[in-house]
CSV table of C-alpha atoms and ligand atoms in Angstrom, one decimal:
chain,number,residue,atom,x,y,z
Q,1,MET,CA,96.0,56.4,133.7
Q,2,THR,CA,92.7,57.6,135.2
Q,3,THR,CA,89.5,56.3,133.7
Q,4,ARG,CA,87.2,59.2,133.0
Q,5,LEU,CA,83.5,58.7,133.3
Q,6,GLY,CA,80.8,60.7,131.5
Q,7,ARG,CA,81.6,63.0,128.6
Q,8,HIS,CA,84.5,65.3,128.5
Q,9,PHE,CA,83.3,68.9,128.4
Q,10,ILE,CA,84.8,70.6,125.4
Q,11,GLN,CA,84.0,74.2,126.0
Q,12,ILE,CA,86.7,75.8,123.9
Q,13,PRO,CA,85.5,78.0,121.0
Q,14,GLY,CA,86.1,75.3,118.5
Q,15,PRO,CA,86.3,72.5,117.9
Q,16,THR,CA,82.9,72.1,119.5
Q,17,ASN,CA,80.6,69.4,120.7
Q,18,VAL,CA,79.5,67.2,117.8
Q,19,PRO,CA,75.9,65.9,118.1
Q,20,ASP,CA,75.5,62.2,118.3
Q,21,ARG,CA,73.5,62.0,115.1
Q,22,VAL,CA,76.3,63.8,113.2
Q,23,LEU,CA,78.8,61.4,114.7
Q,24,ARG,CA,76.7,58.5,113.6
Q,25,ALA,CA,76.4,59.9,110.1
Q,26,ILE,CA,80.2,60.3,109.9
Q,27,ALA,CA,80.7,56.7,111.2
Q,28,ALA,CA,79.1,55.2,108.0
Q,29,PRO,CA,81.4,53.2,105.6
Q,30,THR,CA,83.3,55.4,103.1
Q,31,ILE,CA,81.9,55.4,99.6
Q,32,ASP,CA,83.2,56.2,96.1
Q,33,HIS,CA,83.3,60.0,95.8
Q,34,ARG,CA,82.7,59.6,92.0
Q,35,GLY,CA,79.7,57.4,92.4
Q,36,PRO,CA,76.0,58.1,92.3
Q,37,GLU,CA,75.5,57.9,96.1
Q,38,PHE,CA,78.0,60.7,96.8
Q,39,SER,CA,76.6,62.9,94.0
Q,40,ALA,CA,73.1,62.6,95.6
Q,41,ILE,CA,74.6,63.8,98.9
Q,42,MET,CA,76.3,66.7,97.2
Q,43,GLN,CA,72.9,67.7,95.5
Q,44,ASP,CA,71.6,68.1,99.0
Q,45,VAL,CA,74.7,69.6,100.7
Q,46,LEU,CA,75.6,72.4,98.2
Q,47,PRO,CA,72.2,74.2,98.1
Q,48,GLY,CA,71.9,73.6,101.9
Q,49,LEU,CA,75.2,75.3,102.5
Q,50,GLN,CA,74.1,78.3,100.3
Q,51,ARG,CA,71.1,78.7,102.6
Q,52,LEU,CA,73.2,78.4,105.7
Q,53,PHE,CA,75.6,81.1,104.4
Q,54,LYS,CA,72.6,83.1,103.1
Q,55,SER,CA,74.6,83.3,99.9
Q,56,ALA,CA,73.4,83.9,96.4
Q,57,GLY,CA,76.6,82.5,95.0
Q,58,PRO,CA,78.2,79.1,95.3
Q,59,VAL,CA,79.9,77.7,98.4
Q,60,VAL,CA,83.3,76.1,97.8
Q,61,ILE,CA,84.2,73.2,100.1
Q,62,PHE,CA,87.9,72.5,100.7
Q,63,ALA,CA,89.5,69.6,102.5
Q,64,GLY,CA,91.3,71.8,105.0
Q,65,SER,CA,91.0,73.9,108.1
Q,66,GLY,CA,89.8,77.5,108.3
Q,67,SER,CA,93.4,78.8,107.6
Q,68,GLY,CA,93.2,77.1,104.2
Q,69,ALA,CA,89.9,78.9,103.5
Q,70,TRP,CA,91.6,82.2,104.5
Q,71,GLU,CA,94.3,81.5,101.9
Q,72,ALA,CA,91.8,80.6,99.3
Q,73,ALA,CA,89.9,83.9,99.8
Q,74,LEU,CA,93.1,85.9,99.2
Q,75,VAL,CA,94.7,83.9,96.3
Q,76,ASN,CA,91.5,83.7,94.3
Q,77,THR,CA,90.7,87.4,94.3
Q,78,LEU,CA,94.0,89.4,94.5
Q,79,SER,CA,97.3,90.0,92.7
Q,80,PRO,CA,100.8,90.5,94.2
Q,81,GLY,CA,101.1,94.1,95.4
Q,82,ASP,CA,97.3,94.7,95.7
Q,83,LYS,CA,96.4,97.0,98.6
Q,84,VAL,CA,94.2,95.3,101.2
Q,85,LEU,CA,92.5,97.1,104.2
Q,86,MET,CA,92.4,95.0,107.3
Q,87,ALA,CA,91.6,95.8,110.9
Q,88,GLU,CA,93.3,94.5,114.1
Q,89,THR,CA,90.7,92.9,116.4
Q,90,GLY,CA,92.9,90.2,118.0
Q,91,HIS,CA,94.9,87.1,117.4
Q,92,PHE,CA,93.0,85.9,114.4
Q,93,SER,CA,93.0,89.2,112.5
Q,94,ASN,CA,96.7,89.2,113.1
Q,95,LEU,CA,97.2,85.8,111.7
Q,96,TRP,CA,95.2,86.6,108.5
Q,97,GLU,CA,97.1,89.9,108.2
Q,98,ARG,CA,100.4,88.0,108.4
Q,99,MET,CA,99.2,85.6,105.8
Q,100,ALA,CA,98.3,88.4,103.4
Q,101,ARG,CA,101.8,89.9,103.8
Q,102,LYS,CA,103.4,86.5,103.0
Q,103,PHE,CA,101.5,86.7,99.7
Q,104,ALA,CA,103.2,90.1,99.0
Q,105,LEU,CA,99.9,91.9,99.4
Q,106,ASP,CA,100.2,95.6,100.5
Q,107,VAL,CA,98.3,95.4,103.8
Q,108,GLU,CA,97.1,98.5,105.5
Q,109,TYR,CA,96.3,97.4,109.0
Q,110,LEU,CA,94.1,99.6,111.2
Q,111,PRO,CA,95.4,99.2,114.7
Q,112,GLY,CA,93.1,98.0,117.5
Q,113,ASP,CA,93.4,97.3,121.3
Q,114,TRP,CA,91.9,93.7,121.2
Q,115,ARG,CA,88.9,94.9,123.3
Q,116,GLY,CA,86.7,96.2,120.4
Q,117,GLY,CA,85.6,95.3,116.9
Q,118,VAL,CA,86.3,96.9,113.5
Q,119,ASN,CA,85.5,100.6,113.7
Q,120,PRO,CA,83.2,101.3,110.7
Q,121,ALA,CA,83.9,105.1,110.9
Q,122,ARG,CA,87.6,104.5,110.5
Q,123,VAL,CA,87.0,102.1,107.6
Q,124,GLU,CA,84.7,104.7,106.0
Q,125,ALA,CA,87.2,107.5,106.5
Q,126,ARG,CA,90.0,105.5,104.9
Q,127,LEU,CA,87.9,104.4,102.0
Q,128,ALA,CA,86.8,108.0,101.4
Q,129,GLU,CA,90.4,109.1,101.2
Q,130,ASP,CA,91.2,106.4,98.6
Q,131,LYS,CA,89.8,108.3,95.6
Q,132,ALA,CA,92.0,106.4,93.2
Q,133,HIS,CA,90.6,103.1,94.5
Q,134,ALA,CA,94.0,101.6,95.3
Q,135,ILE,CA,92.4,99.4,98.0
Q,136,LYS,CA,91.3,96.3,96.2
Q,137,ALA,CA,89.8,94.5,99.2
Q,138,VAL,CA,88.5,95.1,102.7
Q,139,ALA,CA,89.1,92.0,104.8
Q,140,ILE,CA,87.8,91.6,108.4
Q,141,VAL,CA,87.0,89.0,111.0
Q,142,HIS,CA,83.3,88.9,111.9
Q,143,ASN,CA,83.7,87.3,115.3
Q,144,GLU,CA,87.2,87.6,116.9
Q,145,THR,CA,87.5,84.3,118.7
Q,146,SER,CA,90.5,85.4,120.8
Q,147,THR,CA,88.6,88.3,122.4
Q,148,GLY,CA,84.9,87.4,122.2
Q,149,VAL,CA,84.1,90.5,120.1
Q,150,THR,CA,81.7,90.6,117.2
Q,151,SER,CA,82.1,93.3,114.6
Q,152,ASP,CA,79.2,95.0,112.8
Q,153,VAL,CA,79.6,93.6,109.3
Q,154,ALA,CA,76.5,95.5,108.0
Q,155,ALA,CA,78.0,98.8,109.1
Q,156,ILE,CA,81.3,98.0,107.2
Q,157,ARG,CA,79.1,97.3,104.2
Q,158,ARG,CA,77.5,100.7,104.6
Q,159,ALA,CA,81.0,102.3,104.8
Q,160,LEU,CA,81.8,100.7,101.4
Q,161,ASP,CA,78.4,101.8,99.9
Q,162,GLN,CA,78.6,105.3,101.3
Q,163,THR,CA,82.0,105.9,99.8
Q,164,ARG,CA,80.9,104.1,96.6
Q,165,HIS,CA,84.1,102.2,96.9
Q,166,PRO,CA,84.5,99.1,94.6
Q,167,ALA,CA,86.8,97.1,96.9
Q,168,LEU,CA,85.9,93.4,97.4
Q,169,PHE,CA,84.5,92.6,100.9
Q,170,LEU,CA,86.1,89.5,102.5
Q,171,VAL,CA,84.7,88.3,105.8
Q,172,ASP,CA,86.1,85.6,108.2
Q,173,ALA,CA,83.0,84.0,109.7
Q,174,ILE,CA,84.9,81.0,111.1
Q,175,SER,CA,83.5,81.4,114.6
Q,176,SER,CA,80.2,83.1,113.7
Q,177,LEU,CA,78.8,80.9,110.9
Q,178,GLY,CA,75.8,79.0,112.2
Q,179,SER,CA,75.9,81.0,115.5
Q,180,ILE,CA,75.6,84.7,114.7
Q,181,ASP,CA,73.6,86.1,111.9
Q,182,LEU,CA,75.6,86.9,108.7
Q,183,ARG,CA,73.7,87.9,105.6
Q,184,THR,CA,76.2,87.2,102.8
Q,185,ALA,CA,74.0,88.2,99.9
Q,186,GLU,CA,72.1,91.1,101.6
Q,187,TRP,CA,75.3,92.6,103.0
Q,188,GLY,CA,77.2,92.3,99.7
Q,189,ILE,CA,80.0,90.1,101.1
Q,190,ASP,CA,82.2,88.8,98.3
Q,191,VAL,CA,83.9,86.0,100.1
Q,192,VAL,CA,82.8,84.4,103.4
Q,193,VAL,CA,85.5,82.2,105.0
Q,194,GLY,CA,84.2,79.3,107.1
Q,195,GLY,CA,85.3,76.2,108.8
Q,196,SER,CA,83.5,73.0,110.0
Q,197,GLN,CA,84.6,72.8,113.6
Q,198,LYS,CA,82.7,75.6,115.3
Q,199,GLY,CA,79.0,76.6,114.9
Q,200,LEU,CA,78.6,73.9,112.2
Q,201,MET,CA,78.9,71.2,114.9
Q,202,LEU,CA,81.3,69.1,112.9
Q,203,PRO,CA,84.9,67.9,113.6
Q,204,PRO,CA,87.7,70.0,112.0
Q,205,GLY,CA,88.6,69.3,108.4
Q,206,LEU,CA,86.3,71.3,106.1
Q,207,GLY,CA,87.0,74.9,105.0
Q,208,PHE,CA,84.5,77.0,103.1
Q,209,ASN,CA,84.4,80.0,100.8
Q,210,ALA,CA,81.0,81.5,99.9
Q,211,VAL,CA,81.7,83.4,96.7
Q,212,SER,CA,79.8,86.3,95.1
Q,213,GLU,CA,79.6,87.0,91.4
Q,214,LYS,CA,81.9,89.9,91.8
Q,215,ALA,CA,84.5,87.6,93.5
Q,216,LEU,CA,84.2,85.1,90.6
Q,217,ALA,CA,84.8,87.9,88.2
Q,218,ALA,CA,87.8,89.1,90.2
Q,219,ALA,CA,89.2,85.5,90.2
Q,220,LYS,CA,89.4,85.6,86.5
Q,221,LYS,CA,91.9,88.5,86.7
Q,222,ALA,CA,93.7,87.7,90.0
Q,223,LYS,CA,97.3,86.8,89.6
Q,224,LEU,CA,98.3,85.3,92.9
Q,225,SER,CA,99.6,81.7,92.4
Q,226,ARG,CA,97.1,79.1,93.3
Q,227,SER,CA,96.6,75.4,92.7
Q,228,PHE,CA,94.9,73.4,95.4
Q,229,TRP,CA,92.9,76.4,96.6
Q,230,ASP,CA,91.8,77.5,93.1
Q,231,TRP,CA,88.0,77.8,93.1
Q,232,GLU,CA,87.6,77.2,89.4
Q,233,PRO,CA,88.3,73.4,89.1
Q,234,ILE,CA,86.2,72.8,92.2
Q,235,LEU,CA,83.2,74.8,90.9
Q,236,GLU,CA,83.6,73.0,87.6
Q,237,ALA,CA,83.5,69.6,89.2
Q,238,ASN,CA,80.7,70.7,91.5
Q,239,LYS,CA,78.5,71.1,88.4
Q,240,ALA,CA,78.5,67.3,88.2
Q,241,TRP,CA,78.2,67.1,92.0
Q,242,SER,CA,81.8,66.0,92.3
Q,243,PHE,CA,85.3,67.2,93.3
Q,244,PRO,CA,88.6,67.5,91.5
Q,245,PHE,CA,90.4,66.0,94.5
Q,246,THR,CA,89.4,63.3,97.0
Q,247,PRO,CA,87.1,65.1,99.5
Q,248,ASN,CA,86.8,64.2,103.1
Q,249,ILE,CA,83.8,62.0,102.3
Q,250,ASN,CA,82.8,61.1,105.8
Q,251,LEU,CA,82.8,64.7,107.0
Q,252,ILE,CA,80.5,65.5,104.1
Q,253,PHE,CA,78.1,62.8,105.5
Q,254,GLY,CA,78.3,64.7,108.7
Q,255,LEU,CA,77.8,68.1,107.0
Q,256,LYS,CA,74.6,66.8,105.3
Q,257,GLU,CA,73.3,65.8,108.8
Q,258,ALA,CA,74.3,69.1,110.3
Q,259,VAL,CA,72.7,71.1,107.5
Q,260,ALA,CA,69.5,69.1,108.1
Q,261,MET,CA,69.6,70.0,111.8
Q,262,PHE,CA,69.9,73.7,111.0
Q,263,GLU,CA,66.9,73.5,108.7
Q,264,GLU,CA,64.8,71.6,111.3
Q,265,VAL,CA,65.5,74.3,113.9
Q,266,GLY,CA,65.6,77.4,111.7
Q,267,LEU,CA,68.6,79.8,111.6
Q,268,ALA,CA,66.8,82.5,113.5
Q,269,ALA,CA,66.2,80.2,116.5
Q,270,VAL,CA,69.8,79.0,116.4
Q,271,PHE,CA,71.0,82.6,116.6
Q,272,ALA,CA,68.6,83.3,119.4
Q,273,ARG,CA,69.8,80.2,121.4
Q,274,HIS,CA,73.4,81.4,121.0
Q,275,ALA,CA,72.6,84.9,122.1
Q,276,ARG,CA,70.8,83.6,125.2
Q,277,HIS,CA,73.6,81.3,126.2
Q,278,GLY,CA,76.1,84.1,125.7
Q,279,GLU,CA,74.0,86.3,128.0
Q,280,ALA,CA,73.8,83.5,130.7
Q,281,VAL,CA,77.6,83.2,130.6
Q,282,ARG,CA,78.2,87.0,130.9
Q,283,ARG,CA,75.8,87.2,133.8
Q,284,ALA,CA,77.8,84.6,135.6
Q,285,VAL,CA,81.1,86.5,134.9
Q,286,ARG,CA,79.6,89.7,136.3
Q,287,ALA,CA,78.5,87.9,139.4
Q,288,TRP,CA,82.0,86.4,139.8
Q,289,ASP,CA,83.2,90.1,139.7
Q,290,LEU,CA,85.5,89.2,136.8
Q,291,GLU,CA,86.1,91.4,133.8
Q,292,LEU,CA,85.1,90.6,130.2
Q,293,GLN,CA,87.8,91.2,127.5
Q,294,ALA,CA,85.1,92.7,125.3
Q,295,ALA,CA,84.6,96.3,126.3
Q,296,ASN,CA,81.5,97.3,124.4
Q,297,PRO,CA,78.2,95.5,125.1
Q,298,ALA,CA,77.0,96.1,121.6
Q,299,GLU,CA,79.9,93.9,120.4
Q,300,TYR,CA,79.6,91.0,122.9
Q,301,SER,CA,80.0,87.7,121.1
Q,302,ALA,CA,77.1,85.2,121.1
Q,303,SER,CA,79.6,82.4,120.5
Q,304,VAL,CA,82.5,82.9,122.8
Q,305,THR,CA,83.3,84.9,126.0
Q,306,ALA,CA,86.9,85.8,127.0
Q,307,ILE,CA,87.3,86.4,130.7
Q,308,ARG,CA,90.2,88.4,132.2
Q,309,VAL,CA,91.7,87.0,135.4
Q,310,PRO,CA,92.8,89.3,138.2
Q,311,GLU,CA,96.4,90.6,138.2
Q,312,GLY,CA,98.8,88.0,139.6
Q,313,VAL,CA,96.7,85.0,138.5
Q,314,ASN,CA,97.7,82.8,135.6
Q,315,ALA,CA,94.7,81.9,133.5
Q,316,ASP,CA,96.4,78.8,132.1
Q,317,SER,CA,97.0,77.4,135.6
Q,318,THR,CA,93.3,77.8,136.4
Q,319,ARG,CA,92.4,76.1,133.1
Q,320,ALA,CA,94.8,73.3,134.0
Q,321,VAL,CA,93.1,72.7,137.4
Q,322,ILE,CA,89.7,72.7,135.7
Q,323,LEU,CA,90.9,70.2,133.1
Q,324,GLU,CA,92.5,67.9,135.6
Q,325,ASP,CA,89.8,68.0,138.3
Q,326,PHE,CA,86.6,68.5,136.3
Q,327,ASP,CA,87.5,67.1,132.8
Q,328,MET,CA,86.6,70.3,131.0
Q,329,SER,CA,88.6,72.1,128.4
Q,330,LEU,CA,88.4,75.9,128.2
Q,331,GLY,CA,90.0,78.1,125.6
Q,332,ALA,CA,93.4,79.5,126.3
Q,333,GLY,CA,94.4,83.2,126.0
Q,334,LEU,CA,96.1,83.6,122.6
Q,335,GLY,CA,98.9,85.9,121.5
Q,336,LYS,CA,99.3,88.8,123.9
Q,337,LEU,CA,96.4,87.6,126.0
Q,338,ALA,CA,98.2,84.3,126.9
Q,339,GLY,CA,97.8,83.7,130.6
Q,340,LYS,CA,95.6,86.8,131.0
Q,341,VAL,CA,92.2,85.4,129.9
Q,342,PHE,CA,90.4,82.1,129.6
Q,343,ARG,CA,87.6,81.7,127.0
Q,344,ILE,CA,84.3,79.9,127.3
Q,345,GLY,CA,83.0,78.6,124.0
Q,346,HIS,CA,79.2,78.7,123.9
Q,347,LEU,CA,78.7,77.8,120.3
Q,348,GLY,CA,77.4,74.8,118.5
Q,349,ALA,CA,75.4,71.9,119.9
Q,350,LEU,CA,74.7,73.1,123.5
Q,351,ASN,CA,71.6,73.1,125.7
Q,352,ASP,CA,70.9,74.9,129.0
Q,353,LEU,CA,72.2,72.1,131.2
Q,354,MET,CA,75.5,72.0,129.3
Q,355,ILE,CA,75.9,75.7,129.9
Q,356,ALA,CA,75.0,75.2,133.5
Q,357,GLY,CA,77.5,72.4,133.8
Q,358,THR,CA,80.2,74.5,132.1
Q,359,LEU,CA,79.7,77.4,134.5
Q,360,ALA,CA,79.6,75.0,137.5
Q,361,GLY,CA,83.0,73.7,136.3
Q,362,VAL,CA,84.4,77.2,136.0
Q,363,GLU,CA,83.1,78.3,139.4
Q,364,MET,CA,84.5,75.2,141.2
Q,365,GLY,CA,87.8,75.7,139.3
Q,366,LEU,CA,88.0,79.4,140.4
Q,367,LEU,CA,87.5,78.3,144.0
Q,368,ARG,CA,90.0,75.4,143.8
Q,369,ALA,CA,92.6,77.4,142.1
Q,370,GLN,CA,92.1,80.2,144.6
Q,371,VAL,CA,91.3,82.8,142.0
Q,372,PRO,CA,89.9,85.9,143.8
Q,373,HIS,CA,86.2,86.1,142.9
Q,374,GLN,CA,82.7,86.4,144.2
Q,375,ARG,CA,80.6,83.3,144.5
Q,376,GLY,CA,77.2,83.1,142.9
Q,377,GLY,CA,77.9,83.2,139.2
Q,378,VAL,CA,76.2,79.8,138.6
Q,379,LEU,CA,73.1,80.7,140.6
Q,380,THR,CA,72.8,84.0,138.7
Q,381,ALA,CA,73.0,82.2,135.3
Q,382,LEU,CA,70.6,79.5,136.5
Q,383,ASP,CA,68.1,82.2,137.5
Q,384,PHE,CA,68.4,83.8,134.1
Q,385,LEU,CA,68.0,80.5,132.2
Q,386,ALA,CA,65.1,79.4,134.4
Q,387,ARG,CA,63.2,82.6,134.1
Q,388,ASP,CA,63.9,83.3,130.4
Q,389,SER,CA,62.9,80.0,128.8
Q,390,GLY,CA,64.1,81.2,125.4
Q,391,ARG,CA,60.6,80.8,124.1
Q,392,THR,CA,60.1,84.5,123.7
Q,393,ALA,CA,63.3,84.7,121.7
Q,394,LYS,CA,62.2,81.7,119.7
Q,395,LYS,CA,58.8,83.2,119.1
Q,396,ALA,CA,60.4,86.5,117.9
Q,397,ALA,CA,62.6,84.5,115.6
Q,398,GLU,CA,59.7,82.7,114.0
H,401,PLP,N1,89.7,82.7,112.1
H,401,PLP,C1,89.1,82.6,113.3
H,401,PLP,C2,88.1,83.7,113.7
H,401,PLP,C3,89.3,81.5,114.1
H,401,PLP,O1,88.6,81.4,115.3
H,401,PLP,C4,90.2,80.5,113.6
H,401,PLP,C5,90.4,79.3,114.5
H,401,PLP,O2,90.1,79.2,115.6
H,401,PLP,C6,90.8,80.6,112.4
H,401,PLP,C7,90.5,81.7,111.7
H,401,PLP,C8,91.7,79.6,111.9
H,401,PLP,O3,91.0,78.4,111.6
H,401,PLP,P1,91.7,77.0,111.6
H,401,PLP,O4,92.3,76.8,113.0
H,401,PLP,O5,90.6,76.1,111.4
H,401,PLP,O6,92.8,76.9,110.6
């Protein structure tokens, strides 16, 4: 076995780097989840999460991954046979769509080419046709982690408003929460689906649903079977700052610390940092003369970039070289993009030097794996990071 020195670079788009102070918070001894110390933490965490989600309604915390929170969003709001409008953006929209079908929901899936986001005009046209309001929910992925494409959630909200359609609005924010602005209350989102292991800077293990009043009302009538994922007993227990099951107590210690970090920095500055790091990565990609999977600059993701490798190159072999020789994990191509793209996660707790190191690892890997490319991506990114200190963006955000 080789002894690795320094930190492993985990540059996949989740799980992400966990800050030392969050790790230290998690490393505390476990406490009684029905005791006063834990309820004091919950009194801090639950309102903090609402601010993070920009939600007027409560945020439900599950012991589970993002997929569990996907399931919770469906089973709490819908009944078997209900029509749901979804849109194909990539691997994760596909997984959510398949899950909805397993619950006997009648999914209408707007096809996509995995290079763009949800098309608001198509959603609007479909909603306008649905005069009888058969569509009970519109469910979309905000940031498609498999392609590095961010959809315009506010525009989808406008499509619902313009057609005066009463459908619920469900949004997967698993790889955008805490990285890309999402205004749950302002944009009338009924359920936001989140997970701990991406922008929130925590290890995996917590799933979230931010829930609107309309969604709570729908839950009273929804007939899909649910037990563990049922919001009601959790929200009831939360009134006494507790849970109906044993929560992952130590992750909630970490969550408290992560929420405190967001409040210290301010969400606007966090979003500006992600946008700037995304821009640095894309400038490097352009200098390498490689192609982005995302086709439309208005939809470039601030949290992840998917990079296409030239014909005849296997992206997974390149990633393997980078892991073996430079101790850095990059995201694999998923679904139909397997072997065709690699992904750089630039979300969570990152600074300029970590972005620079990541890009250096990629450029050395491209060279070592003999992937046809132009040199100079790192220099281009360094130039951008050095000239644009981020202070302007930070100022604008304040
Ligand atoms: N949705 C998106 C956009 C994701 O990126 C992921 C995971 O990467 C999921 C859903 C599934 O979440 P999990 O793997 O935590 O179950």
